[in-house]
Every structure is written in C-alpha cells, then in structure tokens.
Amino acid sequence: MNTPLIEVFRYDLPLTRPLPLRHVTLDTRSGLIVKISDGPDNAGYGDIAPLPGFSAESLDDAIGAVTEWTRRADAVRVIEGIEAAGRDALPPSVRFGVETATWQFLAPVEHNPGQPGMRRHVPLSALLSGDFETVARDAHALCGSGYRAVKLKVGAQAVEDDIDCARLVRRILGHDIALRLDANRAWDFTTACRFVQGINDLDVEYIEEPLASAGRLWELAVETSVPIALDETVVERIGDPAFPADSTWAGAVILKPTLLGGAHVTTACAASAFKAGLKPVISACFESGVGLIALARLAALATWYDLPVGLGTYDWLAEDVLGVRFQIENGMLDLAEMARCLITLDTSKMTKILHV
C-alpha cells in the first residue's frame, strides 16, 4: 500500500436563506473536507463542520486540531484507524470528519455503498422553520412528497404563535405524517406547559428539549404525558455510564455525530438507546453533502428499523462541494446514488489549506 496523502480543504457555501442559530444567524456554512488517498481510485472523505452556538470548538479550533492530527497520522496510524490517531484528543467535529475519512479510505463508499444487512434507502424527516407564511408554504410543498415525518422549529416567537403554527402544519399535512417539534430549550416550565396544552390533541411524535432547565424535563414529561426527545442533553451527558438507561421517561434521543464526536460514539449511544426503549434519531448539523452522505450511511448502520432521520437539511445549501448533488425522492435518500455523487467532489470549489 502506498503512503496515504492527507489533504484538507476549506469550504464556504452560501445558504438559500438565513439560518438562525443560537446567538448567531448564518448566511454561509463553513467547514473542512478531509481527503485521505493513496491513488486516483482509492479515497476517503470526511466533513468537519462545527456548528456555531452548539459546537464547543470554532472552525479555527478545528483547523488547528486537524493540522495537529495530520502531523501524527502516518500510514500505519491511518490504516489502524482513528483510535491510533488519538480519538479523545480531537474536538467532536474533527473526530467525526477524521473517522469518516479513515473508514471510507479503508472501504471506499463508491466501491461499497452498502454493507450486508444495511438498508439502501434511508427515510428523512423534513424540516420546517421560519415565519407563519414560510412554514405554510413549505408545508404545502411537502404534501404528497413521500415524507413520513416532519420537524417544525418552535420557540422563536410568542408561544401562542407557535401553537397556531403547529396546528396549521397538522391541518396541512394531516395525520399520516409524524409531527416532531423542536424548541431548542426556549421555554421556562410554565410556558412549556402552556404550549403543550395548546397542541395536546395534535398527536405529536415528540418535542425536542422544550425547557431551558433540562433538569425538569422528566417532570414535564410526567405531568403532561408529552413525549420528550433529548438533544442538547445527549451532548452534555455523553460518556455518562448511567445515560440513557436513567432516562426511560423520554421518548427519543437525537444523535448528532458532529456534536457527539463521531460515528463510534454515536453508534454506541444508539445501541444504548434501543436497549433503554428510546428511539435513536441520527441528525445533521447542516453539514455539506459529504457530511450528509456519511450521516446517511451511519443511520443505515446504527438504526435497525425504518426510522425517519433528521437529515433533511440539504436544501439549505445553495451550493455544495459535490459536482453532482444527490436527490431526495419520495422522502428518502438512496445510498447508492449518494455514493455516485460522492466521487464528484469538486475541490475547485474549496481552498486547500493543508496536505501531507
């Protein structure tokens, strides 16, 4: 085997619309692509995309960490994988990108889009956010599109407006599509109770992190019987041996490998969630197409039944690093098509910042 070449590129992709996040609104999604190759026919790609307001590390931090990793990721260490490169020493988003690039280098996705027993198609949960008119328009566009679940962002406006918005989405989509709500810890206990009372007849699948104080989530679940999904709590408690077995009052855990620290820790958490009776929902952090391809393959491996996953963020990217963008058809991703798109990665759309 030839000594692997490691290259790191930076991308800055314009978004189709402003993306409001915690304490910041993005017009551009920035990140890094790691490429490991030993020839034109064998390469692995990883996406490092810390999410502002949610990732502990900045993009500059990630650049520093991946630069340091390349200095010690010689051929032997690449072959042995991420463990030898120092998993715990890398920030979460860097771990995810390096892991993905390493695994694909060892088993290129274009040669092996699936594995025995791995599903070829992954169902998605669509994402709705914005003002009343935007949500109404986008919800109407989802009718008849094949999606089996939709997530509505709430918590950014008056609670009565959020209630009206949720009720509107349910009216438009009917009851054949699962309705998920995500509040990103927007409310105090009283406000959350008021919201739940306003939507308790809508048959929601779950509400993600409705409370600013995570310590009272179990109380809200017990008092209102609303299904709760843990998101930020998962990141805070990853590595705690008692979690998620001590959270069976919840209904689901949202697993974001960019925030959790890679595929290895995500699959372990998914297995623990299944054992505890919780739904593990693999979800994106607005990564590039390279990152979404890795997430889709991870979802096909880590979840053993057809659970819609939170990867419906691709339409936020006005441009992508892939020369050919993959398509979402009938609310699903096709892993074989995504594998074909991966090899169209266009490095001319990025800036090379490192190669060793």
XYZ file of C-alpha atoms in Angstrom:
356
model
C 0.000 0.000 0.000
C 1.235 3.484 -0.881
C 1.746 6.061 1.856
C -1.586 7.909 2.128
C -1.815 11.548 1.125
C -3.900 13.640 3.518
C -5.402 16.876 2.214
C -7.635 19.383 3.990
C -9.829 21.864 2.143
C -11.968 24.702 3.460
C -15.435 25.367 2.059
C -17.720 28.373 2.474
C -21.112 27.551 0.981
C -23.876 30.124 0.564
C -27.231 29.222 2.071
C -30.592 29.505 0.336
C -31.884 31.608 3.243
C -30.559 32.921 6.559
C -30.105 30.200 9.168
C -30.938 31.447 12.686
C -28.935 29.616 15.338
C -28.224 30.227 18.992
C -26.762 33.759 19.253
C -25.966 33.958 15.526
C -27.590 33.882 12.089
C -25.623 32.312 9.242
C -25.713 33.245 5.563
C -22.842 30.876 4.763
C -21.987 27.388 6.040
C -18.282 26.889 6.520
C -16.316 23.749 7.212
C -13.440 21.495 6.196
C -13.177 18.457 3.943
C -10.540 15.868 4.843
C -9.381 13.681 1.969
C -7.204 10.601 2.521
C -5.994 8.879 -0.645
C -3.273 6.613 -1.971
C -4.123 6.926 -5.638
C -6.866 8.120 -8.003
C -9.079 5.106 -7.291
C -8.959 4.980 -3.502
C -10.004 7.905 -1.313
C -11.937 8.620 1.834
C -13.666 11.908 2.629
C -14.753 13.465 5.902
C -16.620 16.652 6.755
C -15.562 18.796 9.729
C -18.254 21.410 10.304
C -18.521 22.770 13.860
C -21.912 24.422 14.294
C -21.727 27.948 15.755
C -23.617 28.239 19.021
C -23.707 24.454 19.510
C -20.172 23.134 18.986
C -17.682 23.853 21.744
C -14.945 24.294 19.121
C -14.737 27.017 16.473
C -13.682 26.460 12.872
C -10.261 27.890 13.738
C -10.025 25.382 16.592
C -10.914 22.610 14.157
C -8.247 23.738 11.698
C -5.647 23.657 14.459
C -6.752 20.222 15.649
C -6.844 18.593 12.222
C -3.466 20.131 11.402
C -2.002 18.561 14.535
C -3.691 15.243 13.676
C -2.099 15.159 10.218
C 1.342 15.505 11.798
C 0.934 12.196 13.577
C -1.432 10.376 11.180
C 1.243 8.473 9.283
C 0.415 5.497 7.067
C 0.350 2.975 9.904
C -1.951 5.109 12.009
C -4.321 5.719 9.110
C -4.559 2.003 8.469
C -5.144 1.261 12.142
C -7.824 3.933 12.212
C -8.876 6.806 14.393
C -8.074 5.084 17.683
C -4.340 5.226 16.982
C -4.651 8.859 15.932
C -5.969 9.842 19.324
C -9.778 9.934 19.444
C -10.094 11.711 22.778
C -7.593 14.410 21.839
C -9.733 15.670 18.947
C -12.738 18.042 19.189
C -16.059 16.331 18.328
C -16.491 17.735 14.809
C -12.892 16.838 13.944
C -13.340 13.313 15.289
C -16.395 12.867 13.065
C -14.602 14.072 9.938
C -11.387 12.144 10.553
C -13.269 8.957 11.423
C -15.386 9.177 8.297
C -12.408 9.856 6.036
C -10.452 6.982 7.604
C -13.302 4.469 7.305
C -14.057 5.423 3.712
C -10.365 5.193 2.836
C -10.310 1.621 4.115
C -13.600 0.718 2.391
C -14.360 3.355 -0.270
C -18.037 4.169 -0.401
C -18.032 4.370 -4.213
C -16.993 0.716 -4.316
C -19.216 -0.365 -1.447
C -22.239 1.905 -0.961
C -23.792 -0.587 1.433
C -22.879 -3.456 3.693
C -24.596 -6.801 4.204
C -27.824 -6.133 6.073
C -27.560 -2.357 5.634
C -30.581 -0.610 4.171
C -30.099 1.075 0.810
C -32.782 3.698 1.419
C -32.978 5.976 4.457
C -36.252 7.848 5.184
C -35.976 11.504 6.128
C -37.769 13.891 8.413
C -38.375 17.178 6.570
C -37.501 20.428 8.349
C -39.855 23.403 8.645
C -38.843 26.733 10.142
C -39.483 30.429 9.730
C -42.480 32.716 9.932
C -46.090 31.635 9.566
C -46.237 32.241 5.817
C -42.953 30.448 5.130
C -43.973 27.415 7.164
C -47.384 27.284 5.463
C -45.805 27.465 2.004
C -43.198 24.799 2.747
C -45.729 22.513 4.437
C -47.989 22.656 1.378
C -44.962 21.768 -0.771
C -44.452 18.606 1.328
C -47.938 17.286 0.618
C -47.688 14.125 -1.440
C -43.865 14.206 -1.404
C -43.469 10.888 0.405
C -42.106 12.214 3.695
C -43.263 10.223 6.712
C -42.136 12.750 9.332
C -41.629 16.489 9.590
C -39.896 18.582 12.240
C -41.154 22.075 12.998
C -38.880 24.552 14.758
C -40.692 26.357 17.591
C -39.659 28.658 20.411
C -38.502 31.688 18.402
C -41.794 33.578 18.639
C -44.677 34.047 21.069
C -45.909 30.703 22.352
C -49.429 31.363 21.043
C -47.973 31.867 17.567
C -46.044 28.608 17.894
C -49.259 26.831 18.846
C -51.043 28.282 15.816
C -48.134 27.292 13.577
C -48.085 23.703 14.838
C -51.828 23.406 14.385
C -51.525 24.794 10.853
C -48.878 22.241 9.907
C -51.019 19.415 11.233
C -54.028 20.667 9.243
C -51.994 20.910 6.053
C -50.184 17.582 6.354
C -52.911 15.538 8.015
C -52.246 12.739 10.473
C -50.379 10.331 8.199
C -47.116 12.260 8.683
C -45.428 12.177 12.082
C -45.085 15.652 13.590
C -41.918 16.434 15.541
C -41.358 19.744 17.319
C -38.032 21.286 18.325
C -37.857 24.133 20.844
C -34.079 24.200 21.454
C -34.564 24.898 25.179
C -36.599 28.035 24.510
C -39.119 27.959 27.382
C -39.500 28.017 31.124
C -41.687 25.351 32.706
C -44.892 27.412 32.716
C -44.559 28.441 29.082
C -43.802 24.891 28.002
C -46.926 23.661 29.799
C -48.960 26.317 28.026
C -47.585 25.199 24.679
C -48.292 21.529 25.407
C -51.865 22.326 26.405
C -52.326 24.105 23.081
C -51.114 21.188 20.957
C -52.039 18.148 23.064
C -54.612 16.988 20.513
C -52.168 17.048 17.581
C -50.642 13.620 18.224
C -47.034 14.845 18.108
C -44.316 12.213 17.979
C -42.148 14.221 20.382
C -40.923 17.669 21.413
C -37.167 18.184 21.471
C -35.742 19.924 24.541
C -38.609 22.317 25.358
C -37.117 23.571 28.652
C -34.266 25.965 29.335
C -33.714 23.953 32.528
C -33.062 20.372 31.420
C -33.363 19.133 34.998
C -37.156 19.498 34.861
C -37.706 17.656 31.572
C -38.719 14.473 33.366
C -41.242 16.480 35.405
C -42.760 17.961 32.246
C -42.970 14.507 30.686
C -44.717 13.066 33.731
C -47.122 15.969 34.298
C -48.193 16.426 30.688
C -47.552 12.978 29.161
C -45.917 14.755 26.212
C -43.216 12.645 24.521
C -39.844 14.319 25.100
C -36.795 13.962 22.864
C -33.345 14.682 24.298
C -30.933 16.634 22.110
C -28.616 19.053 23.918
C -28.899 16.770 26.952
C -27.326 13.922 24.946
C -24.265 16.048 24.182
C -23.965 17.099 27.836
C -24.249 13.548 29.134
C -22.321 11.597 26.541
C -19.883 9.348 28.332
C -22.048 9.136 31.462
C -22.444 5.380 32.073
C -25.917 5.934 33.591
C -27.225 7.536 30.384
C -29.586 6.861 28.660
C -30.772 3.990 30.864
C -31.797 6.534 33.529
C -33.927 8.497 31.039
C -36.580 5.987 30.031
C -39.226 8.662 30.714
C -38.111 10.229 27.412
C -39.272 9.017 24.031
C -36.247 9.608 21.819
C -32.636 10.745 21.697
C -31.345 12.981 18.918
C -27.854 11.901 17.881
C -25.689 14.434 16.048
C -22.253 12.939 15.313
C -20.735 16.370 14.617
C -21.546 17.346 18.214
C -21.125 13.936 19.853
C -17.704 13.150 18.435
C -18.037 10.752 15.549
C -19.553 7.526 14.329
C -18.120 5.265 17.030
C -19.668 7.122 19.958
C -22.909 7.674 18.015
C -23.472 4.003 17.230
C -22.734 3.095 20.846
C -25.275 5.651 22.060
C -27.834 4.406 19.520
C -27.429 0.830 20.806
C -27.851 2.007 24.401
C -30.948 3.983 23.438
C -32.543 0.946 21.785
C -31.824 -1.076 24.910
C -33.489 1.602 27.061
C -36.561 1.691 24.815
C -35.781 5.097 23.256
C -35.809 5.989 19.557
C -32.333 6.987 18.326
C -32.702 9.633 15.610
C -29.480 10.375 13.693
C -29.496 14.069 12.797
C -27.471 16.631 10.877
C -25.865 19.942 11.784
C -26.205 21.495 8.324
C -23.104 19.731 7.016
C -22.089 19.684 3.358
C -23.137 16.898 1.002
C -20.035 14.948 2.044
C -21.139 15.045 5.674
C -24.728 14.131 4.847
C -23.593 11.092 2.857
C -21.618 9.896 5.881
C -24.596 10.529 8.163
C -26.970 8.617 5.896
C -24.669 5.590 5.853
C -24.289 5.824 9.617
C -28.073 5.959 10.046
C -28.460 2.866 7.869
C -25.969 1.027 10.078
C -26.922 2.346 13.509
C -30.716 2.125 13.340
C -32.201 -1.260 12.636
C -35.643 -0.240 11.504
C -37.075 2.330 9.139
C -36.970 5.343 11.449
C -37.024 8.725 9.655
C -33.803 10.564 10.415
C -33.070 14.259 10.754
C -31.004 14.768 7.614
C -33.437 16.996 5.733
C -31.079 19.993 5.683
C -29.624 19.683 2.176
C -31.956 22.238 0.627
C -30.445 24.924 2.889
C -27.256 24.772 0.789
C -27.434 26.988 -2.290
C -24.177 25.362 -3.433
C -22.343 22.197 -2.451
C -18.838 20.759 -2.657
C -20.199 17.909 -4.783
C -20.188 18.407 -8.539
C -23.414 16.393 -8.764
C -25.895 16.865 -5.956
C -27.873 13.877 -4.730
C -31.659 13.957 -4.851
C -34.325 13.280 -2.252
C -37.072 11.168 -3.769
C -40.245 10.059 -2.042
C -38.866 11.429 1.227
C -35.851 9.098 1.101
C -32.134 9.098 0.430
C -30.687 6.425 -1.867
C -27.262 5.355 -0.570
C -26.196 4.038 -3.969
C -26.964 7.362 -5.640
C -25.172 9.220 -2.853
C -22.092 7.046 -3.402
C -22.057 8.012 -7.064
C -22.347 11.684 -6.134
C -19.515 11.459 -3.591
C -16.910 10.777 -6.269
C -17.884 14.042 -7.993
C -16.339 16.059 -5.135
C -15.116 19.286 -6.726
C -12.011 20.580 -4.966
C -12.038 23.682 -7.182
C -14.964 24.913 -5.085
C -12.765 24.892 -1.978
C -9.462 26.266 -0.727
C -6.702 23.791 0.062
C -5.253 24.649 3.445
C -3.120 21.569 4.151
C -1.581 18.489 2.582
C 0.881 15.977 3.989
